[in-house]
CSV table of C-alpha atoms in Angstrom, one decimal:
chain,number,residue,atom,x,y,z
X,1,UNK,CA,50.7,63.0,146.7
X,2,UNK,CA,48.9,64.8,149.6
X,3,UNK,CA,47.9,68.3,148.7
X,4,UNK,CA,49.6,69.7,151.8
X,5,UNK,CA,52.9,68.9,150.1
X,6,UNK,CA,52.1,70.7,146.8
X,7,UNK,CA,54.5,73.6,146.4
X,8,UNK,CA,53.2,76.7,144.8
X,9,UNK,CA,55.7,77.9,142.2
X,10,UNK,CA,53.4,80.4,140.6
X,11,UNK,CA,52.6,82.6,143.5
X,12,UNK,CA,54.5,85.4,141.9
X,13,UNK,CA,55.7,86.0,138.4
X,14,UNK,CA,59.4,85.8,138.0
X,15,UNK,CA,61.0,89.1,138.8
X,16,UNK,CA,61.4,91.4,135.8
X,17,UNK,CA,65.1,92.3,135.2
X,18,UNK,CA,64.1,95.8,134.3
X,19,UNK,CA,62.0,96.4,137.3
X,20,UNK,CA,64.6,94.8,139.6
X,21,UNK,CA,67.3,97.1,138.0
X,22,UNK,CA,65.1,100.2,138.6
X,23,UNK,CA,64.4,99.1,142.2
X,24,UNK,CA,68.1,98.6,142.9
X,25,UNK,CA,69.0,101.9,141.3
X,26,UNK,CA,66.6,103.6,143.7
X,27,UNK,CA,68.0,101.7,146.7
X,28,UNK,CA,71.6,102.4,145.8
X,29,UNK,CA,71.2,106.0,146.8
X,30,UNK,CA,69.7,105.3,150.2
X,31,UNK,CA,71.7,106.2,153.3
X,32,UNK,CA,72.0,103.6,156.0
X,33,UNK,CA,71.4,100.7,153.6
X,34,UNK,CA,73.8,98.1,152.4
X,35,UNK,CA,73.2,96.2,149.1
X,36,UNK,CA,74.7,92.7,148.7
X,37,UNK,CA,74.8,90.9,145.4
X,38,UNK,CA,77.7,88.5,145.6
X,39,UNK,CA,76.4,85.1,144.5
X,40,UNK,CA,77.7,83.2,147.6
X,41,UNK,CA,76.0,85.8,149.9
X,42,UNK,CA,72.8,85.7,148.0
X,43,UNK,CA,72.6,81.9,148.4
X,44,UNK,CA,73.6,82.1,152.1
X,45,UNK,CA,70.9,84.7,152.9
X,46,UNK,CA,68.3,82.8,151.0
X,47,UNK,CA,68.4,79.8,153.3
X,48,UNK,CA,67.4,78.8,156.8
X,49,UNK,CA,67.5,75.3,158.5
X,50,UNK,CA,64.8,73.9,156.2
X,51,UNK,CA,67.1,70.9,155.5
X,52,UNK,CA,65.7,69.3,158.6
X,53,UNK,CA,62.9,68.3,156.2
X,54,UNK,CA,63.7,66.2,153.1
X,55,UNK,CA,60.5,67.5,151.6
X,56,UNK,CA,61.5,71.2,152.0
X,57,UNK,CA,65.0,70.5,151.0
X,58,UNK,CA,63.8,69.3,147.6
X,59,UNK,CA,61.4,72.1,147.2
X,60,UNK,CA,63.5,75.1,148.3
X,61,UNK,CA,67.0,74.2,147.3
X,62,UNK,CA,66.8,76.4,144.1
X,63,UNK,CA,65.2,79.5,145.7
X,64,UNK,CA,67.5,82.5,145.8
X,65,UNK,CA,67.3,86.2,146.2
X,66,UNK,CA,68.2,88.6,143.4
X,67,UNK,CA,69.6,91.1,145.9
X,68,UNK,CA,70.0,91.3,149.6
X,69,UNK,CA,69.8,94.5,151.6
X,70,UNK,CA,70.7,95.4,155.2
X,71,UNK,CA,69.0,98.5,156.6
X,72,UNK,CA,70.5,100.2,159.6
X,73,UNK,CA,67.5,102.4,160.4
X,74,UNK,CA,63.8,102.1,160.4
X,75,UNK,CA,63.7,104.9,157.8
X,76,UNK,CA,65.8,102.8,155.5
X,77,UNK,CA,63.4,99.9,156.0
X,78,UNK,CA,60.6,102.1,154.9
X,79,UNK,CA,62.5,103.2,151.8
X,80,UNK,CA,63.1,99.5,150.8
X,81,UNK,CA,59.4,98.7,151.4
X,82,UNK,CA,58.3,101.5,149.2
X,83,UNK,CA,60.7,100.8,146.4
X,84,UNK,CA,59.7,97.1,146.3
X,85,UNK,CA,56.0,97.9,146.4
X,86,UNK,CA,56.2,100.5,143.6
X,87,UNK,CA,58.3,98.2,141.4
X,88,UNK,CA,56.4,95.0,142.2
X,89,UNK,CA,59.4,93.2,143.6
X,90,UNK,CA,58.9,90.4,146.2
X,91,UNK,CA,60.3,91.4,149.6
X,92,UNK,CA,61.3,88.7,152.1
X,93,UNK,CA,62.4,89.5,155.7
X,94,UNK,CA,65.2,87.6,157.4
X,95,UNK,CA,66.3,87.6,161.0
X,96,UNK,CA,69.1,85.2,161.8
X,97,UNK,CA,67.8,82.4,159.6
X,98,UNK,CA,67.6,79.8,162.4
X,99,UNK,CA,64.0,78.7,161.5
X,100,UNK,CA,63.3,75.2,160.2
X,101,UNK,CA,60.4,75.7,157.8
X,102,UNK,CA,61.7,78.0,155.1
X,103,UNK,CA,60.1,81.0,156.7
X,104,UNK,CA,62.7,83.4,155.3
X,105,UNK,CA,63.3,81.7,152.0
X,106,UNK,CA,62.4,83.8,148.9
X,107,UNK,CA,60.2,81.6,146.8
X,108,UNK,CA,60.4,83.8,143.7
X,109,UNK,CA,63.6,85.8,144.1
X,110,UNK,CA,63.4,89.5,144.6
X,111,UNK,CA,64.8,91.3,147.7
X,112,UNK,CA,65.8,89.7,151.0
X,113,UNK,CA,66.0,92.2,153.8
X,114,UNK,CA,68.3,91.5,156.7
X,115,UNK,CA,66.9,92.9,159.9
X,116,UNK,CA,69.9,92.2,162.1
X,117,UNK,CA,71.3,95.8,162.2
X,118,UNK,CA,68.2,96.9,164.0
X,119,UNK,CA,69.3,95.6,167.4
X,120,UNK,CA,68.8,98.3,170.0
X,121,UNK,CA,67.0,97.6,173.3
X,122,UNK,CA,65.0,100.8,173.4
X,123,UNK,CA,63.4,100.6,176.9
X,124,UNK,CA,62.9,98.4,179.9
X,125,UNK,CA,60.2,99.4,182.3
X,126,UNK,CA,61.6,99.1,185.8
X,127,UNK,CA,58.1,98.5,187.3
X,128,UNK,CA,56.5,96.1,184.9
X,129,UNK,CA,59.5,94.5,183.3
X,130,UNK,CA,58.1,95.1,179.8
X,131,UNK,CA,60.9,95.5,177.3
X,132,UNK,CA,60.8,97.3,174.0
X,133,UNK,CA,63.5,96.1,171.6
X,134,UNK,CA,64.2,96.3,167.8
X,135,UNK,CA,63.5,93.2,165.9
X,136,UNK,CA,67.0,92.3,164.9
X,137,UNK,CA,68.3,92.0,168.4
X,138,UNK,CA,69.6,88.5,169.2
X,139,UNK,CA,67.7,86.7,172.0
X,140,UNK,CA,71.0,86.0,173.7
X,141,UNK,CA,71.9,89.7,173.8
X,142,UNK,CA,68.4,90.7,175.0
X,143,UNK,CA,68.5,88.1,177.8
X,144,UNK,CA,71.9,89.3,178.9
X,145,UNK,CA,70.6,92.9,179.0
X,146,UNK,CA,67.6,91.8,181.0
X,147,UNK,CA,69.7,89.8,183.5
X,148,UNK,CA,71.5,92.9,184.5
X,149,UNK,CA,68.2,94.3,185.6
X,150,UNK,CA,66.9,91.1,187.4
X,151,UNK,CA,64.7,90.0,184.5
X,152,UNK,CA,64.7,87.3,181.9
X,153,UNK,CA,62.8,86.2,178.8
X,154,UNK,CA,59.8,84.0,179.3
X,155,UNK,CA,60.2,81.9,176.1
X,156,UNK,CA,63.3,81.0,174.1
X,157,UNK,CA,63.9,78.6,171.1
X,158,UNK,CA,66.8,76.2,171.5
X,159,UNK,CA,68.6,78.3,169.0
X,160,UNK,CA,68.4,81.3,171.4
X,161,UNK,CA,72.1,82.1,171.1
X,162,UNK,CA,71.8,83.0,167.5
X,163,UNK,CA,68.1,83.7,166.8
X,164,UNK,CA,66.7,87.2,166.7
X,165,UNK,CA,63.7,88.3,168.7
X,166,UNK,CA,61.7,89.4,165.6
X,167,UNK,CA,62.4,86.2,163.8
X,168,UNK,CA,61.3,84.2,166.9
X,169,UNK,CA,58.0,86.0,167.1
X,170,UNK,CA,57.4,86.0,163.3
X,171,UNK,CA,58.5,82.4,162.8
X,172,UNK,CA,58.5,80.5,166.1
X,173,UNK,CA,55.8,79.4,168.5
X,174,UNK,CA,57.3,78.2,171.8
X,175,UNK,CA,60.3,76.4,173.3
X,176,UNK,CA,62.2,76.7,176.5
X,177,UNK,CA,59.8,78.2,179.0
X,178,UNK,CA,56.7,76.7,177.4
X,179,UNK,CA,56.3,74.3,180.3
X,180,UNK,CA,55.5,77.4,182.4
X,181,UNK,CA,54.4,80.1,180.0
X,182,UNK,CA,52.7,78.3,177.1
X,183,UNK,CA,53.2,79.6,173.5
X,184,UNK,CA,54.0,82.9,171.9
X,185,UNK,CA,50.5,83.4,170.6
X,186,UNK,CA,49.0,83.1,174.1
X,187,UNK,CA,47.7,86.5,175.2
X,188,UNK,CA,50.1,88.4,177.5
X,189,UNK,CA,53.5,87.7,175.8
X,190,UNK,CA,53.5,90.1,172.8
X,191,UNK,CA,52.2,93.5,174.0
X,192,UNK,CA,52.9,95.9,171.1
X,193,UNK,CA,54.6,96.1,167.7
X,194,UNK,CA,56.2,98.8,165.6
X,195,UNK,CA,55.4,98.0,162.0
X,196,UNK,CA,56.3,99.4,158.6
X,197,UNK,CA,53.7,98.8,155.9
X,198,UNK,CA,54.5,97.7,152.3
X,199,UNK,CA,52.8,100.4,150.4
X,200,UNK,CA,53.9,102.9,147.7
X,201,UNK,CA,54.3,105.4,150.6
X,202,UNK,CA,55.0,103.2,153.7
X,203,UNK,CA,53.6,104.0,157.1
X,204,UNK,CA,55.2,103.4,160.4
X,205,UNK,CA,52.5,102.2,162.8
X,206,UNK,CA,52.4,101.5,166.5
X,207,UNK,CA,50.1,98.5,167.2
X,208,UNK,CA,48.8,97.6,170.6
X,209,UNK,CA,48.5,94.0,171.9
X,210,UNK,CA,45.2,93.3,170.1
X,211,UNK,CA,46.5,94.8,166.8
X,212,UNK,CA,49.7,92.8,167.1
X,213,UNK,CA,48.2,89.4,167.3
X,214,UNK,CA,47.7,89.0,163.5
X,215,UNK,CA,51.4,89.5,162.8
X,216,UNK,CA,52.5,87.0,165.5
X,217,UNK,CA,53.8,83.8,163.7
X,218,UNK,CA,52.9,85.1,160.2
X,219,UNK,CA,56.4,84.6,158.7
X,220,UNK,CA,56.7,88.3,158.0
X,221,UNK,CA,54.1,88.0,155.3
X,222,UNK,CA,51.7,90.7,156.5
X,223,UNK,CA,53.8,93.5,157.9
X,224,UNK,CA,57.5,94.5,158.6
X,225,UNK,CA,58.2,94.3,162.3
X,226,UNK,CA,60.8,96.8,163.3
X,227,UNK,CA,60.3,96.7,167.1
X,228,UNK,CA,58.5,94.7,169.7
X,229,UNK,CA,57.3,95.1,173.3
X,230,UNK,CA,57.4,91.8,175.3
X,231,UNK,CA,56.5,90.8,178.8
X,232,UNK,CA,59.4,89.4,180.8
X,233,UNK,CA,59.8,87.5,184.0
X,234,UNK,CA,61.8,87.9,187.2
X,235,UNK,CA,65.2,86.3,186.8
X,236,UNK,CA,65.6,82.8,188.3
X,237,UNK,CA,69.0,81.0,188.7
X,238,UNK,CA,67.8,77.9,187.0
X,239,UNK,CA,69.3,74.6,188.2
X,240,UNK,CA,70.1,71.8,185.7
X,241,UNK,CA,68.7,68.4,186.7
X,242,UNK,CA,69.1,65.1,184.9
X,243,UNK,CA,67.0,62.0,185.7
X,244,UNK,CA,67.6,58.6,184.2
X,245,UNK,CA,64.7,56.0,184.1
X,246,UNK,CA,65.0,52.4,183.0
X,247,UNK,CA,61.3,52.0,182.0
X,248,UNK,CA,59.7,54.3,179.4
X,249,UNK,CA,56.2,54.2,180.9
X,250,UNK,CA,57.7,55.2,184.3
X,251,UNK,CA,59.7,58.0,182.6
X,252,UNK,CA,56.6,59.5,181.1
X,253,UNK,CA,54.7,59.2,184.3
X,254,UNK,CA,57.6,60.9,186.2
X,255,UNK,CA,57.7,63.7,183.6
X,256,UNK,CA,54.0,64.4,184.2
X,257,UNK,CA,54.5,64.3,188.0
X,258,UNK,CA,57.3,66.8,187.8
X,259,UNK,CA,55.2,69.2,185.7
X,260,UNK,CA,52.3,68.9,188.1
X,261,UNK,CA,54.4,69.4,191.3
X,262,UNK,CA,54.5,72.7,193.2
X,263,UNK,CA,57.9,73.6,191.7
X,264,UNK,CA,58.9,76.3,189.3
X,265,UNK,CA,60.1,74.7,186.0
X,266,UNK,CA,61.6,76.3,183.0
X,267,UNK,CA,62.2,73.1,181.0
X,268,UNK,CA,61.1,69.5,181.1
X,269,UNK,CA,62.4,67.4,178.2
X,270,UNK,CA,62.3,63.6,177.9
X,271,UNK,CA,64.4,61.5,175.5
X,272,UNK,CA,64.2,57.9,174.5
X,273,UNK,CA,67.5,56.0,175.2
X,274,UNK,CA,68.7,55.7,171.5
X,275,UNK,CA,68.5,59.5,171.3
X,276,UNK,CA,70.5,60.0,174.5
X,277,UNK,CA,73.3,57.8,173.0
X,278,UNK,CA,73.6,60.2,170.1
X,279,UNK,CA,73.7,63.5,172.1
X,280,UNK,CA,77.0,65.3,172.7
X,281,UNK,CA,79.4,63.3,174.9
X,282,UNK,CA,79.5,65.9,177.6
X,283,UNK,CA,75.9,64.9,178.7
X,284,UNK,CA,77.0,61.3,179.3
X,285,UNK,CA,76.0,58.0,177.8
X,286,UNK,CA,72.5,56.6,178.5
X,287,UNK,CA,73.7,53.4,180.1
X,288,UNK,CA,70.5,51.9,178.8
X,289,UNK,CA,68.3,54.5,180.4
X,290,UNK,CA,65.8,57.1,179.1
X,291,UNK,CA,66.6,60.6,180.2
X,292,UNK,CA,64.6,63.5,181.6
X,293,UNK,CA,66.2,66.9,181.4
X,294,UNK,CA,64.9,69.7,183.6
X,295,UNK,CA,65.6,73.3,184.5
X,296,UNK,CA,64.1,74.1,188.0
X,297,UNK,CA,64.2,76.9,190.5
X,298,UNK,CA,66.6,76.2,193.4
X,299,UNK,CA,63.9,75.5,195.9
X,300,UNK,CA,62.5,72.8,193.6
X,301,UNK,CA,65.6,70.7,193.4
X,302,UNK,CA,64.8,68.6,196.5
X,303,UNK,CA,61.3,67.9,195.3
X,304,UNK,CA,62.6,66.6,192.0
X,305,UNK,CA,65.1,64.4,193.8
X,306,UNK,CA,62.3,63.0,195.9
X,307,UNK,CA,60.0,62.3,193.0
X,308,UNK,CA,62.9,60.5,191.2
X,309,UNK,CA,63.6,58.4,194.2
X,310,UNK,CA,60.0,57.4,194.5
X,311,UNK,CA,60.1,56.3,190.9
X,312,UNK,CA,63.3,54.3,191.4
X,313,UNK,CA,65.1,56.6,189.0
X,314,UNK,CA,68.6,58.1,189.3
X,315,UNK,CA,68.8,61.9,189.7
X,316,UNK,CA,71.9,63.9,189.0
X,317,UNK,CA,71.9,67.6,189.9
X,318,UNK,CA,74.3,69.6,187.7
X,319,UNK,CA,73.8,72.9,189.5
X,320,UNK,CA,73.3,76.4,188.1
X,321,UNK,CA,73.1,76.5,184.3
X,322,UNK,CA,75.0,79.7,184.3
X,323,UNK,CA,78.1,77.8,185.4
X,324,UNK,CA,78.1,75.6,182.3
X,325,UNK,CA,78.7,78.3,179.7
X,326,UNK,CA,78.0,77.0,176.2
X,327,UNK,CA,77.2,73.4,177.1
X,328,UNK,CA,73.9,73.6,178.9
X,329,UNK,CA,70.8,71.4,178.9
X,330,UNK,CA,69.0,74.0,176.7
X,331,UNK,CA,71.2,72.9,173.8
X,332,UNK,CA,69.9,69.3,174.0
X,333,UNK,CA,66.2,70.1,173.7
X,334,UNK,CA,63.4,71.2,171.3
X,335,UNK,CA,64.7,71.4,167.8
X,336,UNK,CA,68.3,71.0,168.9
X,337,UNK,CA,67.6,67.4,169.7
X,338,UNK,CA,66.8,66.8,166.0
X,339,UNK,CA,69.9,68.8,165.0
X,340,UNK,CA,72.1,66.5,167.1
X,341,UNK,CA,70.5,63.4,165.7
X,342,UNK,CA,70.9,64.6,162.1
X,343,UNK,CA,74.5,65.4,162.7
X,344,UNK,CA,75.1,61.7,163.4
X,345,UNK,CA,72.8,60.5,160.6
X,346,UNK,CA,71.2,62.9,158.1
X,347,UNK,CA,68.5,60.4,157.2
X,348,UNK,CA,66.7,61.4,160.4
X,349,UNK,CA,63.9,63.9,160.2
X,350,UNK,CA,61.1,64.8,162.7
X,351,UNK,CA,57.5,65.7,163.4
X,352,UNK,CA,55.8,68.0,165.8
X,353,UNK,CA,52.5,67.3,167.7
X,354,UNK,CA,50.5,67.7,170.8
X,355,UNK,CA,49.9,64.2,172.2
X,356,UNK,CA,46.4,63.0,173.2
X,357,UNK,CA,45.6,62.2,176.8
X,358,UNK,CA,46.4,59.7,178.2
X,359,UNK,CA,49.7,60.1,176.2
X,360,UNK,CA,51.3,56.7,176.8
X,361,UNK,CA,48.6,54.6,175.0
X,362,UNK,CA,49.0,56.5,171.7
X,363,UNK,CA,52.8,56.4,172.0
X,364,UNK,CA,52.8,52.6,172.5
X,365,UNK,CA,50.6,52.1,169.4
X,366,UNK,CA,52.8,54.2,167.2
X,367,UNK,CA,55.9,52.5,168.6
X,368,UNK,CA,54.5,49.1,167.8
X,369,UNK,CA,53.7,50.2,164.2
X,370,UNK,CA,57.0,52.0,163.5
X,371,UNK,CA,59.5,50.4,165.7
X,372,UNK,CA,63.0,52.1,165.9
X,373,UNK,CA,62.1,54.2,162.9
X,374,UNK,CA,60.4,56.5,165.4
X,375,UNK,CA,62.2,57.6,168.5
X,376,UNK,CA,60.3,59.6,171.2
X,377,UNK,CA,61.4,63.1,172.2
X,378,UNK,CA,58.8,64.8,174.5
X,379,UNK,CA,58.6,68.4,175.7
X,380,UNK,CA,56.3,69.4,178.5
X,381,UNK,CA,54.2,72.5,177.6
X,382,UNK,CA,51.3,74.5,179.1
X,383,UNK,CA,48.4,74.6,176.6
X,384,UNK,CA,45.5,76.8,177.4
X,385,UNK,CA,46.4,76.6,181.1
X,386,UNK,CA,46.7,72.8,181.2
X,387,UNK,CA,50.0,70.8,181.4
X,388,UNK,CA,50.4,68.7,178.3
X,389,UNK,CA,53.1,66.7,176.6
X,390,UNK,CA,54.2,67.8,173.1
X,391,UNK,CA,56.2,65.4,171.0
X,392,UNK,CA,59.0,66.1,168.5
X,393,UNK,CA,59.7,62.5,167.6
X,394,UNK,CA,62.8,61.6,165.5
X,395,UNK,CA,61.6,59.8,162.4
X,396,UNK,CA,63.6,57.8,159.9
X,397,UNK,CA,63.0,59.1,156.4
X,398,UNK,CA,61.3,56.5,154.2
X,399,UNK,CA,59.8,58.9,151.7
X,400,UNK,CA,56.9,61.2,151.5
X,401,UNK,CA,54.2,58.6,151.4
X,402,UNK,CA,55.5,56.9,154.5
X,403,UNK,CA,55.7,60.3,156.3
X,404,UNK,CA,52.2,61.1,155.4
X,405,UNK,CA,51.0,57.7,156.6
X,406,UNK,CA,52.7,58.3,160.0
X,407,UNK,CA,51.1,61.7,160.3
X,408,UNK,CA,47.7,60.2,159.5
X,409,UNK,CA,48.3,57.5,162.1
X,410,UNK,CA,49.1,60.2,164.7
X,411,UNK,CA,45.9,62.1,163.9
X,412,UNK,CA,43.7,59.0,164.1
X,413,UNK,CA,45.0,58.4,167.6
X,414,UNK,CA,44.0,61.9,168.6
X,415,UNK,CA,47.3,63.8,168.2
X,416,UNK,CA,47.3,67.4,166.9
X,417,UNK,CA,50.0,67.4,164.2
X,418,UNK,CA,51.9,70.6,163.4
X,419,UNK,CA,53.5,69.6,160.1
X,420,UNK,CA,57.1,70.9,159.7
X,421,UNK,CA,57.3,69.7,156.1
X,422,UNK,CA,55.2,72.4,154.5
X,423,UNK,CA,55.8,76.0,153.6
X,424,UNK,CA,52.7,77.9,154.5
X,425,UNK,CA,51.8,79.4,157.9
X,426,UNK,CA,48.4,77.6,158.0
X,427,UNK,CA,49.5,74.1,157.0
X,428,UNK,CA,52.3,74.1,159.5
X,429,UNK,CA,49.8,75.0,162.2
X,430,UNK,CA,46.2,73.9,162.6
X,431,UNK,CA,45.6,73.9,158.8
X,432,UNK,CA,42.9,76.6,158.9
X,433,UNK,CA,43.1,80.1,157.5
X,434,UNK,CA,43.3,82.8,160.1
X,435,UNK,CA,41.0,85.6,158.9
X,436,UNK,CA,42.8,88.2,161.0
X,437,UNK,CA,46.2,87.4,159.4
X,438,UNK,CA,44.7,87.7,155.9
X,439,UNK,CA,43.0,91.0,156.8
X,440,UNK,CA,46.3,92.3,158.2
X,441,UNK,CA,48.0,91.4,154.9
X,442,UNK,CA,45.4,93.2,152.9
X,443,UNK,CA,45.7,96.2,155.2
X,444,UNK,CA,49.5,96.5,155.5
X,445,UNK,CA,50.6,94.8,152.3
X,446,UNK,CA,47.9,95.6,149.8
X,447,UNK,CA,49.9,94.6,146.7
X,448,UNK,CA,51.1,91.4,148.3
X,449,UNK,CA,54.9,91.9,148.0
X,450,UNK,CA,55.8,90.6,151.4
X,451,UNK,CA,57.1,87.0,151.5
X,452,UNK,CA,54.6,85.8,148.8
X,453,UNK,CA,53.5,82.2,148.9
X,454,UNK,CA,53.7,81.7,152.6
X,455,UNK,CA,50.2,82.8,153.7
X,456,UNK,CA,47.7,80.3,152.1
X,457,UNK,CA,44.7,82.5,152.8
X,458,UNK,CA,46.1,85.0,150.3
X,459,UNK,CA,47.2,82.6,147.5
């Protein structure tokens, strides 16, 4: 078995009953703090959407918190952090639990801390559009707040209706908006953090953009994020456009032409026809066509129609996405595509990768090797200032060995694979230890109580 699948069960000694009891006794007296210990709630708050991965489902199914706490103030967060540190109790942070990689799953029990009650929008700068918001605020609520002031979020996951802003920054990487704005870890998105340290006497720190980088996409393993300052963008009334293409090669070429045109895009997602047939009925059957889904500024609609016509493709303009309520194109893209496919057949899983250029040659080789056990789902992204195609292919589960072989095939063809079937920050990314993340953990979590087992550089 490949070492990247080996699950570390001994990252933390099992929680001592006495120490846990002492910690809970201390927390019981804390104002603005709820303690939850009902078995059904413990199980509920110890999970995320890791069942997208058969590998993680097997590894994480038995993981469960000993107690769950919900602080209502930053002061209560600090008390929890101090108590867990002094008593040696693992502390795992949880936003809304919409992640797919076990980011908020407590590997060795202990305390799970729900951050959702910290949900205030503290400040919106009218000149720059920079917003400061508490980490538990839902992205949906934050975007609605911004829209009332003519602003909107740059990046959103497909789970934006239920995901929290802190959970997205700590556990996500990109999504809707990445075609224009790149990824969360690109300089310019995260401008500041308020952090509570995990020490015997916790500190509340204000970190600037440079100091915040090490806590971005670290699964809450090296600091407790209580508030964030993010750059936003001027609001655009995005228009939904759907383009159907008969030929896959032409569909890929058209997607690239759309991303390189002088139009303002917020989403460019391409689905192979068998995927289209399994999406919700309201988006229409494929009729044997591959489908391109786009969000574009109003002045770009005519250009997309022209590009579609030049390619012999059929273009349908659905109009403003705001008019469609809860059934918009956003809910068909990124990880929601995998969710829809798994709702039809749970034997489907997925991969994540940045395709090599030219993209089509590698895709054709993989399709020849894997046939209909691999269905292409592409998302246009901006990577280091260059338009690229990322892939989140839908993959038929044949077992771990077969999945590893597929990933090796992708790498040999030049794809950069971001493995969604592993538990650590590094192995789900580029596979290398980030020295700054490790240094931040040693600085802000010197006893290693925060989400132990998720940062490989500290195992």
